[in-house]
Short mmCIF file of N, CA, C and O in Angstrom, two decimals:
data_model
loop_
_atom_site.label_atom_id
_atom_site.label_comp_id
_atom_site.label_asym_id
_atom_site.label_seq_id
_atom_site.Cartn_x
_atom_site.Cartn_y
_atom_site.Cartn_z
N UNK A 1 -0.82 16.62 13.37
CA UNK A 1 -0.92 15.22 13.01
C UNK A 1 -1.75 15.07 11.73
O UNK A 1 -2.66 15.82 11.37
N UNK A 2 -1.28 13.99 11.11
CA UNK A 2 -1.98 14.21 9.90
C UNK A 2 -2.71 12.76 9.55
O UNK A 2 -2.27 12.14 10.52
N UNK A 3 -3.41 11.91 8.92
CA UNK A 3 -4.29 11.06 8.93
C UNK A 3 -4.41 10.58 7.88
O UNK A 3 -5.31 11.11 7.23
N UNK A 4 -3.47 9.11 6.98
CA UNK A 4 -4.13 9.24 5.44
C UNK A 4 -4.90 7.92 5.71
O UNK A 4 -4.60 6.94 6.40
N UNK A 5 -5.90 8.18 4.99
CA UNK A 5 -6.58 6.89 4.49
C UNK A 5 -6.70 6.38 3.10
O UNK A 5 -7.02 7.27 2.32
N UNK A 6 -6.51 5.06 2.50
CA UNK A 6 -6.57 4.80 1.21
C UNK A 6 -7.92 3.77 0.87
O UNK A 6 -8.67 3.12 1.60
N UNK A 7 -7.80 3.98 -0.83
CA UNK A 7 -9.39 3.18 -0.85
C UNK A 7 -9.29 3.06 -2.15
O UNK A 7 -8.70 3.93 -2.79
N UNK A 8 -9.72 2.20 -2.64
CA UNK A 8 -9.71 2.17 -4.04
C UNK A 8 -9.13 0.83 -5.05
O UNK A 8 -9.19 0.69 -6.28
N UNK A 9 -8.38 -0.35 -3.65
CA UNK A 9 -7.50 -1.57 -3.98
C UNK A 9 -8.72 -2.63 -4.47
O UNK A 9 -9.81 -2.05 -4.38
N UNK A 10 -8.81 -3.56 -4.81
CA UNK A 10 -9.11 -4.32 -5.57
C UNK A 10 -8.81 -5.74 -6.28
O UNK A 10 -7.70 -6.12 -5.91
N UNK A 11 -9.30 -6.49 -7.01
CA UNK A 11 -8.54 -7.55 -8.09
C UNK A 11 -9.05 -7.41 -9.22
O UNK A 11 -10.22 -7.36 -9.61
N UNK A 12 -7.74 -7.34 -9.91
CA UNK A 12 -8.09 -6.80 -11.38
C UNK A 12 -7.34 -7.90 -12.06
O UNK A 12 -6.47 -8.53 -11.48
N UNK A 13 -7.72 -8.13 -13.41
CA UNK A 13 -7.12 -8.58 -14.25
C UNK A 13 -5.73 -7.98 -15.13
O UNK A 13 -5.70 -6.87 -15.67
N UNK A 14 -4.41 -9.14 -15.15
CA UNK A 14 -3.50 -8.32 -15.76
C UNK A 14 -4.17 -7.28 -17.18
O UNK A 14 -5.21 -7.45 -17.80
N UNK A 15 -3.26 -6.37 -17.33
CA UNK A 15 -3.74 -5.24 -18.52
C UNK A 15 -5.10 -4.58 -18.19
O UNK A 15 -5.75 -3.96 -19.03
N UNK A 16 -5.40 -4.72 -17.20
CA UNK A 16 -6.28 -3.54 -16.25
C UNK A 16 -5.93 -2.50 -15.94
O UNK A 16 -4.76 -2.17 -16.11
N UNK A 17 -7.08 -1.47 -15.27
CA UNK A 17 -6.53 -0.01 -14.65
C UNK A 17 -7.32 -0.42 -13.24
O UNK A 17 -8.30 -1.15 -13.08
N UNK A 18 -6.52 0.34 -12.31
CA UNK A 18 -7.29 0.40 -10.83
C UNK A 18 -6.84 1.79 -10.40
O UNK A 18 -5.63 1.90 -10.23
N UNK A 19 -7.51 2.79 -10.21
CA UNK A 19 -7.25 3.95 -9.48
C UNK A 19 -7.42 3.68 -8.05
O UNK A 19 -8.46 3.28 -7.51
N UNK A 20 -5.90 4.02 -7.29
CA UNK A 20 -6.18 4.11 -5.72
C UNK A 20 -6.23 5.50 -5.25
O UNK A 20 -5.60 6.33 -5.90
N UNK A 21 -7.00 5.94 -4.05
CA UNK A 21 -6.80 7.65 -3.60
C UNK A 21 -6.33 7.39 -2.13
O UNK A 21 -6.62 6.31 -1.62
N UNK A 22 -5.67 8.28 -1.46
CA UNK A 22 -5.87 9.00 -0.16
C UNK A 22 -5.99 9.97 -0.03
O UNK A 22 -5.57 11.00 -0.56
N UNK A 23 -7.14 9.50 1.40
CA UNK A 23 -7.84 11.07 1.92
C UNK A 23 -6.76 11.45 3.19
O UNK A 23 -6.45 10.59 4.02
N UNK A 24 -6.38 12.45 3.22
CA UNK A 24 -5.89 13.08 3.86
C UNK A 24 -6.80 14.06 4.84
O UNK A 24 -7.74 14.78 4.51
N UNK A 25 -5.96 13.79 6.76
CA UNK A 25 -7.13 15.10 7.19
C UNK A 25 -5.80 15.70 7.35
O UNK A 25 -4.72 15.21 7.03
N UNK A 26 -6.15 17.41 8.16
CA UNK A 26 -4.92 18.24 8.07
C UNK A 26 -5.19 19.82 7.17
O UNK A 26 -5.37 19.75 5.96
N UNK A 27 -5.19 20.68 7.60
CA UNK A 27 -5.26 21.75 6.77
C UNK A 27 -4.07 22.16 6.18
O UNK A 27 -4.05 23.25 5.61
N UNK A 28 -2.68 21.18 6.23
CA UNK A 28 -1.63 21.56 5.63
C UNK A 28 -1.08 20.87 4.79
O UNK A 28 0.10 20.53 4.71
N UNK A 29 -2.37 20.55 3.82
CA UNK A 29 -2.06 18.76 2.99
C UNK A 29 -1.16 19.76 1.46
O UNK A 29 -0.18 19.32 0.86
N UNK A 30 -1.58 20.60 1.26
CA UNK A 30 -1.17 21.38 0.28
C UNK A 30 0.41 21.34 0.19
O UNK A 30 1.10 21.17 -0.82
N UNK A 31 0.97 21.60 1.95
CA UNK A 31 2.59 21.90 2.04
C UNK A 31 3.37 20.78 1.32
O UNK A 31 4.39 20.82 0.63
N UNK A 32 2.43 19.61 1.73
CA UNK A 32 3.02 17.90 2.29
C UNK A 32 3.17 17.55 0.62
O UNK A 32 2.40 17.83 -0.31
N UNK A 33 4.68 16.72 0.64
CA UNK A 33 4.69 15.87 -0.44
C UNK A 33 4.45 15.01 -0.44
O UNK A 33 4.58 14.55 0.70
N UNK A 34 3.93 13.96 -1.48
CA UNK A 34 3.25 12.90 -0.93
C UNK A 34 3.76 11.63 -2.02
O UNK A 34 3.97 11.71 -3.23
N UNK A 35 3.89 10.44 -1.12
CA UNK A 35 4.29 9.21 -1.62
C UNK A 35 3.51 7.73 -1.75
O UNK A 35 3.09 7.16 -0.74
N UNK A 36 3.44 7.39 -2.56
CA UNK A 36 3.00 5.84 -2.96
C UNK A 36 4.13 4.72 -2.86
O UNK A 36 5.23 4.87 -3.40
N UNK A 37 3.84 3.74 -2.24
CA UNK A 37 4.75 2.85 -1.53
C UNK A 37 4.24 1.43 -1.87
O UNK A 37 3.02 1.30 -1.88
N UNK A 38 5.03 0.30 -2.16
CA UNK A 38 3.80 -0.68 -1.79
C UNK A 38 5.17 -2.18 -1.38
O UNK A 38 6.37 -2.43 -1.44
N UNK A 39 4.30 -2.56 -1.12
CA UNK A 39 4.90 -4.09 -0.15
C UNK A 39 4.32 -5.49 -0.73
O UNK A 39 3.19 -5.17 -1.12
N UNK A 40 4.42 -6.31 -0.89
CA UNK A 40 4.60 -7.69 -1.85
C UNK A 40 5.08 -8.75 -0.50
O UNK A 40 6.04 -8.60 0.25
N UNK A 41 4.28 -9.58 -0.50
CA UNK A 41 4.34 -10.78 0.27
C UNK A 41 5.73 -11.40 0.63
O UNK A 41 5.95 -12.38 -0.09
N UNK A 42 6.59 -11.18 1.39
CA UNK A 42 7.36 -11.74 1.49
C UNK A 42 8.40 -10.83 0.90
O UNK A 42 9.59 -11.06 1.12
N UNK A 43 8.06 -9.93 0.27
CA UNK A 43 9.28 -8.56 0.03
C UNK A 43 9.34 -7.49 1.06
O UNK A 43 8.63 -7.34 2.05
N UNK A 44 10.56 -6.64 0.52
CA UNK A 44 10.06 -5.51 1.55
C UNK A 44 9.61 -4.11 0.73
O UNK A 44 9.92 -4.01 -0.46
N UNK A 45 9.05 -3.31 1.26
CA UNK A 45 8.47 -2.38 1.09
C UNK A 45 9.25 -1.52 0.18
O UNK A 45 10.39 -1.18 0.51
N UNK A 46 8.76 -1.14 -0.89
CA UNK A 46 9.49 -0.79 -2.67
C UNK A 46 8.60 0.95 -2.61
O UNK A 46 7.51 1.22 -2.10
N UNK A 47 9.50 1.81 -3.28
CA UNK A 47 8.91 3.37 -3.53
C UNK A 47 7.98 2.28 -4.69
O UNK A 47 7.94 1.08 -4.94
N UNK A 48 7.36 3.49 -5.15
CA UNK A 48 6.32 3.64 -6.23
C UNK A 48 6.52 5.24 -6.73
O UNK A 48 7.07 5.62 -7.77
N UNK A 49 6.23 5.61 -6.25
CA UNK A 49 5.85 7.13 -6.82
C UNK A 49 5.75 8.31 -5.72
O UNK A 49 5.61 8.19 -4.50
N UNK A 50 5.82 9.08 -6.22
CA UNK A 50 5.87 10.70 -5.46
C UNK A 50 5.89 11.86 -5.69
O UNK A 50 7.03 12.28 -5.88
N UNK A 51 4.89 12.76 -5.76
CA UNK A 51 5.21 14.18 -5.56
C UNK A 51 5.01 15.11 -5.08
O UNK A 51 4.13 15.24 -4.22
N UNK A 52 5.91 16.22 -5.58
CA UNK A 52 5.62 17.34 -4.55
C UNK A 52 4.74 17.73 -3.80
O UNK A 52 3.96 16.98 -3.23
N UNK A 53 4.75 19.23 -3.70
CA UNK A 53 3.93 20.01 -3.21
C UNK A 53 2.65 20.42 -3.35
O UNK A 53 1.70 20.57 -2.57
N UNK A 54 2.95 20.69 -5.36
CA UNK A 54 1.65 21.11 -6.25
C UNK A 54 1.65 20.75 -7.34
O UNK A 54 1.28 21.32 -8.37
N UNK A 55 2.33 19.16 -7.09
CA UNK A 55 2.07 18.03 -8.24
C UNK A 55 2.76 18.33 -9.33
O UNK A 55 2.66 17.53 -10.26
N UNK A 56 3.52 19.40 -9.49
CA UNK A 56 4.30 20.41 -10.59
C UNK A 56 5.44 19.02 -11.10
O UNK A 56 5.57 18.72 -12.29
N UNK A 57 6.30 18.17 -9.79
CA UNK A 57 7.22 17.37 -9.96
C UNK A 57 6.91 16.00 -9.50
O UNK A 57 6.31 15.64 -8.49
N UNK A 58 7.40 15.34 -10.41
CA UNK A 58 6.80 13.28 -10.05
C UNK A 58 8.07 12.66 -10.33
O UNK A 58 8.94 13.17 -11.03
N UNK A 59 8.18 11.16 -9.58
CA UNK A 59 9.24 11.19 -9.89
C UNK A 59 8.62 9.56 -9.91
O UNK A 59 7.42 9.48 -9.67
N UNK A 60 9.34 8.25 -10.18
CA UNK A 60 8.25 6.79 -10.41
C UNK A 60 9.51 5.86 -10.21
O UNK A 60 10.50 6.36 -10.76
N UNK A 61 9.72 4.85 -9.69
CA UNK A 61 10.29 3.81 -10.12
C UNK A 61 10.47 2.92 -10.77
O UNK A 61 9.70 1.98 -10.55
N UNK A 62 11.54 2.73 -11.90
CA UNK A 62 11.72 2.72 -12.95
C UNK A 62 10.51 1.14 -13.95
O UNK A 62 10.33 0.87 -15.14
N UNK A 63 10.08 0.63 -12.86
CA UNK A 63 9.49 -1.01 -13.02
C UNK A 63 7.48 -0.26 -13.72
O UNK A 63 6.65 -0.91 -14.35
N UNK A 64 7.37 1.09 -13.27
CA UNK A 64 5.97 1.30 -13.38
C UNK A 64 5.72 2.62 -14.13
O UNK A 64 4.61 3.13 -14.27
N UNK A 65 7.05 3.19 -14.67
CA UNK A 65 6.90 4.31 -15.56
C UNK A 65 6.20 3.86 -16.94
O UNK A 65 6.19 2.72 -17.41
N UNK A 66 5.75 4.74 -17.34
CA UNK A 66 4.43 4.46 -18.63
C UNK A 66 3.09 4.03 -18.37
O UNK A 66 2.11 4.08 -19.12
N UNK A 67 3.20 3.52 -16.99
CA UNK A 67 2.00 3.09 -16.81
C UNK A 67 1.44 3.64 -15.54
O UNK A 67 0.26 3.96 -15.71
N UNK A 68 1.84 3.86 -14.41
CA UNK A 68 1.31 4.43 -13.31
C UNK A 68 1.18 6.27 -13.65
O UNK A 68 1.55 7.04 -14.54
N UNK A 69 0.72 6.34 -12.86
CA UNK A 69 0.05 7.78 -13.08
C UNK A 69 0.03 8.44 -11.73
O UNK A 69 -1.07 8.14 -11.26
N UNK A 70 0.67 9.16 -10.91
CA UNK A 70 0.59 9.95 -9.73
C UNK A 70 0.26 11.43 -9.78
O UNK A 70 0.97 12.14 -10.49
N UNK A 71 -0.79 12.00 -9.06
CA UNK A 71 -1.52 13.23 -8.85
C UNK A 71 -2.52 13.59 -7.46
O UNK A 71 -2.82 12.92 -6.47
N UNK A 72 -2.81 14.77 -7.83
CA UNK A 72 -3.41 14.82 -6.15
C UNK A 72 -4.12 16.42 -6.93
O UNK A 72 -3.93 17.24 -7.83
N UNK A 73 -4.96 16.10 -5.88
CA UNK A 73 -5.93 17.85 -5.78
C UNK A 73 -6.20 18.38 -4.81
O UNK A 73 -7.30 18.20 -4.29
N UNK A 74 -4.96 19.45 -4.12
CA UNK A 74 -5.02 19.76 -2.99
C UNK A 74 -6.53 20.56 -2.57
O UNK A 74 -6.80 20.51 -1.37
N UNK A 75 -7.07 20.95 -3.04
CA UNK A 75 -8.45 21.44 -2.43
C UNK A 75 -9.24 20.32 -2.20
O UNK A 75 -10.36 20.57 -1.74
N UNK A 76 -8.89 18.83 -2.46
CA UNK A 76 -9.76 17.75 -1.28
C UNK A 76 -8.96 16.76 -1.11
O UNK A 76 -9.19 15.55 -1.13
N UNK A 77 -7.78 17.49 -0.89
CA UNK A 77 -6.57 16.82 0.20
C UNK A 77 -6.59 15.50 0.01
O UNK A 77 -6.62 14.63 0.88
N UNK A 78 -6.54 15.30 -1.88
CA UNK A 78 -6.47 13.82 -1.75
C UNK A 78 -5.45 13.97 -3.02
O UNK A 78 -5.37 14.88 -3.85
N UNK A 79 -4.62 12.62 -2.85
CA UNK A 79 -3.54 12.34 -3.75
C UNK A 79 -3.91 10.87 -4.34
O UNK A 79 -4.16 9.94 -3.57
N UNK A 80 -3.93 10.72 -5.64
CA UNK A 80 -4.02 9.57 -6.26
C UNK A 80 -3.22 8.79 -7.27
O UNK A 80 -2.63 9.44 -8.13
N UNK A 81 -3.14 7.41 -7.27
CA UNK A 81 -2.39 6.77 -8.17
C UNK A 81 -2.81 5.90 -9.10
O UNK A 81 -3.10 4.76 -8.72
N UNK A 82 -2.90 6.21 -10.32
CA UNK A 82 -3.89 5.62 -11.43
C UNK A 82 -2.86 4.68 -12.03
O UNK A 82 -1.75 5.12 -12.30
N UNK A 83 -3.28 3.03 -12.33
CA UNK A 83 -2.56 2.33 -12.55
C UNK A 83 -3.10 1.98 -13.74
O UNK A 83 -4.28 2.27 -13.97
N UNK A 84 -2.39 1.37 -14.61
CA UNK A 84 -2.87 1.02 -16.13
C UNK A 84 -1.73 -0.12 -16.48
O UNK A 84 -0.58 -0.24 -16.05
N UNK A 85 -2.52 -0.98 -17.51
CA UNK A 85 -1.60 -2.11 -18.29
C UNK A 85 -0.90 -2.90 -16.69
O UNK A 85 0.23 -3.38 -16.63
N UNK A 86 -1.79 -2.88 -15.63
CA UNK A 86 -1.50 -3.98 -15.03
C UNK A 86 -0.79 -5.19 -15.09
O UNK A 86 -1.31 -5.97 -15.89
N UNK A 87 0.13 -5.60 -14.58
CA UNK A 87 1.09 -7.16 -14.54
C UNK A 87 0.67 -7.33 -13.05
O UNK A 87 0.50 -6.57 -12.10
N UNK A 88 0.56 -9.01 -13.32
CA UNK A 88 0.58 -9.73 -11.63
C UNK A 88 1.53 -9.32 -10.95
O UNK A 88 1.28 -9.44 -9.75
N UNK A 89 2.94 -8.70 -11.26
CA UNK A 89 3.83 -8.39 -9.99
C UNK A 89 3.68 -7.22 -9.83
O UNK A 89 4.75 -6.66 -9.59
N UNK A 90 2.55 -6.37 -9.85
CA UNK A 90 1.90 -5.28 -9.16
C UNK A 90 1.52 -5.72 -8.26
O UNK A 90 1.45 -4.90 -7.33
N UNK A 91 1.10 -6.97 -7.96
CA UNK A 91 0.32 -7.21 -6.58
C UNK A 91 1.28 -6.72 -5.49
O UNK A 91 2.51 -6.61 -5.49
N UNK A 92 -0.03 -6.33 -4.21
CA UNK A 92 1.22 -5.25 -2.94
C UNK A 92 -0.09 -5.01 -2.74
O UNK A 92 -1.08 -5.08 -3.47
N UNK A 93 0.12 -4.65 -1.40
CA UNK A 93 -0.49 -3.29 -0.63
C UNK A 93 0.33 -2.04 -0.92
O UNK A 93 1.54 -1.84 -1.03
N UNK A 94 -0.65 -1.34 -1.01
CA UNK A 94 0.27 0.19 -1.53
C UNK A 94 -0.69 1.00 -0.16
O UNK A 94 -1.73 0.96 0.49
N UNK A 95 0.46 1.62 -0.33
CA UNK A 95 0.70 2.28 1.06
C UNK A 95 0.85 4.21 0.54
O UNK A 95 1.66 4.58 -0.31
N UNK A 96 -0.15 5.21 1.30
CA UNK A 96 0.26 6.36 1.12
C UNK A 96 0.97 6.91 2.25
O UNK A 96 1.00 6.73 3.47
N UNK A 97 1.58 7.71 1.32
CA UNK A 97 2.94 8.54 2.65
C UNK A 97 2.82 10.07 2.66
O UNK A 97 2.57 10.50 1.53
N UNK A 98 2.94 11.22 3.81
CA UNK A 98 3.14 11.99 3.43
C UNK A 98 4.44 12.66 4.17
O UNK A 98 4.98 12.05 5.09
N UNK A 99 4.89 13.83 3.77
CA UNK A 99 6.27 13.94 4.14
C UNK A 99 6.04 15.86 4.84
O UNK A 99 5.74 16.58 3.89
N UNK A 100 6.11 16.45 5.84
CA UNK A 100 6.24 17.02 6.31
C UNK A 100 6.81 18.48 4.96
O UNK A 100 6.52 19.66 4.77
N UNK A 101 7.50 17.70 4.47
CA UNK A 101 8.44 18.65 3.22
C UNK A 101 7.89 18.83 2.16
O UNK A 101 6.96 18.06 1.94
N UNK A 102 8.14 19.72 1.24
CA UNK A 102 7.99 19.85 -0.16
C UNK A 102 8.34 19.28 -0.81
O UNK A 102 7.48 19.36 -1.70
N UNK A 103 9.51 18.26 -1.35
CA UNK A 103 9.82 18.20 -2.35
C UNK A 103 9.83 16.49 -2.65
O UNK A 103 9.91 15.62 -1.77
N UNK A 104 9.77 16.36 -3.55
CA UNK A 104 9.12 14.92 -4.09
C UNK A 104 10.20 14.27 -3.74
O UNK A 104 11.25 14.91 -3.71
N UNK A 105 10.22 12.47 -3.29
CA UNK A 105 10.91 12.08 -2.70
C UNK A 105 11.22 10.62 -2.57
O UNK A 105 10.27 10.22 -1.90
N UNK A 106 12.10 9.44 -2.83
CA UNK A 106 11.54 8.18 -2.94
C UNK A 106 12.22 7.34 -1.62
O UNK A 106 12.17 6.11 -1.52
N UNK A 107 12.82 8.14 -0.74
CA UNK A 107 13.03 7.12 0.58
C UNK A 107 12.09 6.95 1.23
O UNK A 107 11.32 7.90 1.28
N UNK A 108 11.73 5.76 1.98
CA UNK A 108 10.46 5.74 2.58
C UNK A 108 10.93 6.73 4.09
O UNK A 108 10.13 7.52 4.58
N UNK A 109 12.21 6.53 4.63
CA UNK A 109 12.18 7.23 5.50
C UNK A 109 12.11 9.07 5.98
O UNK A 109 12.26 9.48 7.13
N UNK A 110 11.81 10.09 4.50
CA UNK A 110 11.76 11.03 4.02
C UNK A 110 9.96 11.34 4.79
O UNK A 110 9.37 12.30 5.27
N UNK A 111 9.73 10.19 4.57
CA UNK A 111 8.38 10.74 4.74
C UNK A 111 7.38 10.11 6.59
O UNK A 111 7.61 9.13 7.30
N UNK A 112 6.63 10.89 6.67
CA UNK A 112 6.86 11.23 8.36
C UNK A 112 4.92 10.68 8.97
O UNK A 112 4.72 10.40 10.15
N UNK A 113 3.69 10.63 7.82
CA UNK A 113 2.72 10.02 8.01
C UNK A 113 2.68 8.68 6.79
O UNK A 113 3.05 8.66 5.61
N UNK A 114 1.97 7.42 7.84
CA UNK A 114 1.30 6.50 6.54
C UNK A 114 -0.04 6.58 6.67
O UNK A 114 -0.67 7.17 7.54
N UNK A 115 -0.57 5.76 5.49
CA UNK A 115 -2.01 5.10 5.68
C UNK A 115 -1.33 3.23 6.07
O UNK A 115 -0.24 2.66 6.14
N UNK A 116 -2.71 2.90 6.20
CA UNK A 116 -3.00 1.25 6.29
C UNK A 116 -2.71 0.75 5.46
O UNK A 116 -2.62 -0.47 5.59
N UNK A 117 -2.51 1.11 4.61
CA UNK A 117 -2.49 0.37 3.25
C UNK A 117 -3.74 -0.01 2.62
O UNK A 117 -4.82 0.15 3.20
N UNK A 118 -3.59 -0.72 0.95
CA UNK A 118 -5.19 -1.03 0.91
C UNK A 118 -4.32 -1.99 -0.56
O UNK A 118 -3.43 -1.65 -1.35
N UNK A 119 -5.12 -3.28 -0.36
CA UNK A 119 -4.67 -4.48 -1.35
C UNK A 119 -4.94 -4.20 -2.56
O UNK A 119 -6.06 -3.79 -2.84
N UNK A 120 -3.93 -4.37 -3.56
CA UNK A 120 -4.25 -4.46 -4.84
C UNK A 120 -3.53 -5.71 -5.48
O UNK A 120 -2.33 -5.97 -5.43
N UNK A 121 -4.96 -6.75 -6.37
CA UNK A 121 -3.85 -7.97 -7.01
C UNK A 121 -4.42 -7.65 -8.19
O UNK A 121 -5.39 -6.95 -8.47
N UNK A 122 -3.51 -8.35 -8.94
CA UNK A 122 -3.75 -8.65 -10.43
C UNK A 122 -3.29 -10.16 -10.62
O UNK A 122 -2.28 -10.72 -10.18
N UNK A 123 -4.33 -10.67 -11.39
CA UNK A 123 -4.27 -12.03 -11.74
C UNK A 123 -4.39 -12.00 -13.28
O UNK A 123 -5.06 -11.46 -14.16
N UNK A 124 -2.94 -13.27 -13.06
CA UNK A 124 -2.99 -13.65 -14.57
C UNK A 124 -3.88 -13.92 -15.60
O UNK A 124 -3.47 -14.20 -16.73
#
């Protein structure tokens, strides 16, 4: 069983940065590919980002390329998503995922642990 927790959400101003992390427990966080997810009031739950094994492959949805940033450092089993040049329709809970598998991935159903989520807005 594996355990993520996230931390790092906030309110920022549009054209801001907010770095979010999850901690991961598990001595097999290294195997796990891992995903960023997030959900919007009244939407449903949208990929963000994802990768592999050993961060080698990323893959982003197409609304947050140039500006989001996905990585992780498996020796403290944490994966992070660095956001930059903020817009208000970033607002969401973003959600970490991890996936049993290796390989980077953007269905949410690919992947097999969440976290809680953790709020991030941006205001105009």
């Amino acid at each position: 069983q594996v355990q993520l927790v996230e931390s790092g959400g906030g309110l920022v101003q549009a054209g801001g940065s907010l770095r979010v992390s999850c901690a991961a427990s598990g001595r097999t966080f290294s195997n796990y590919a891992m995903g960023w997810f997030r959900q919007a009031p009244g939407k449903e739950r949208e990929f963000v980002a994802a990768t592999n094994w050993s961060g080698g492959t990323t893959l982003y949805v197409d609304s947050v390329k140039g500006r989001f940033t996905i990585s992780r450092d498996n020796a403290k089993n944490t994966v992070y998503l660095q956001m930059d040049s903020l817009k208000p329709e970033d607002t969401a809970v973003y959600y970490c995922a991890a996936s049993r598998r290796a390989r980077a991935n953007s269905g949410d159903s690919y992947y097999d642990y969440w976290g809680q989520g953790t709020q991030v807005t941006v205001s105009s």
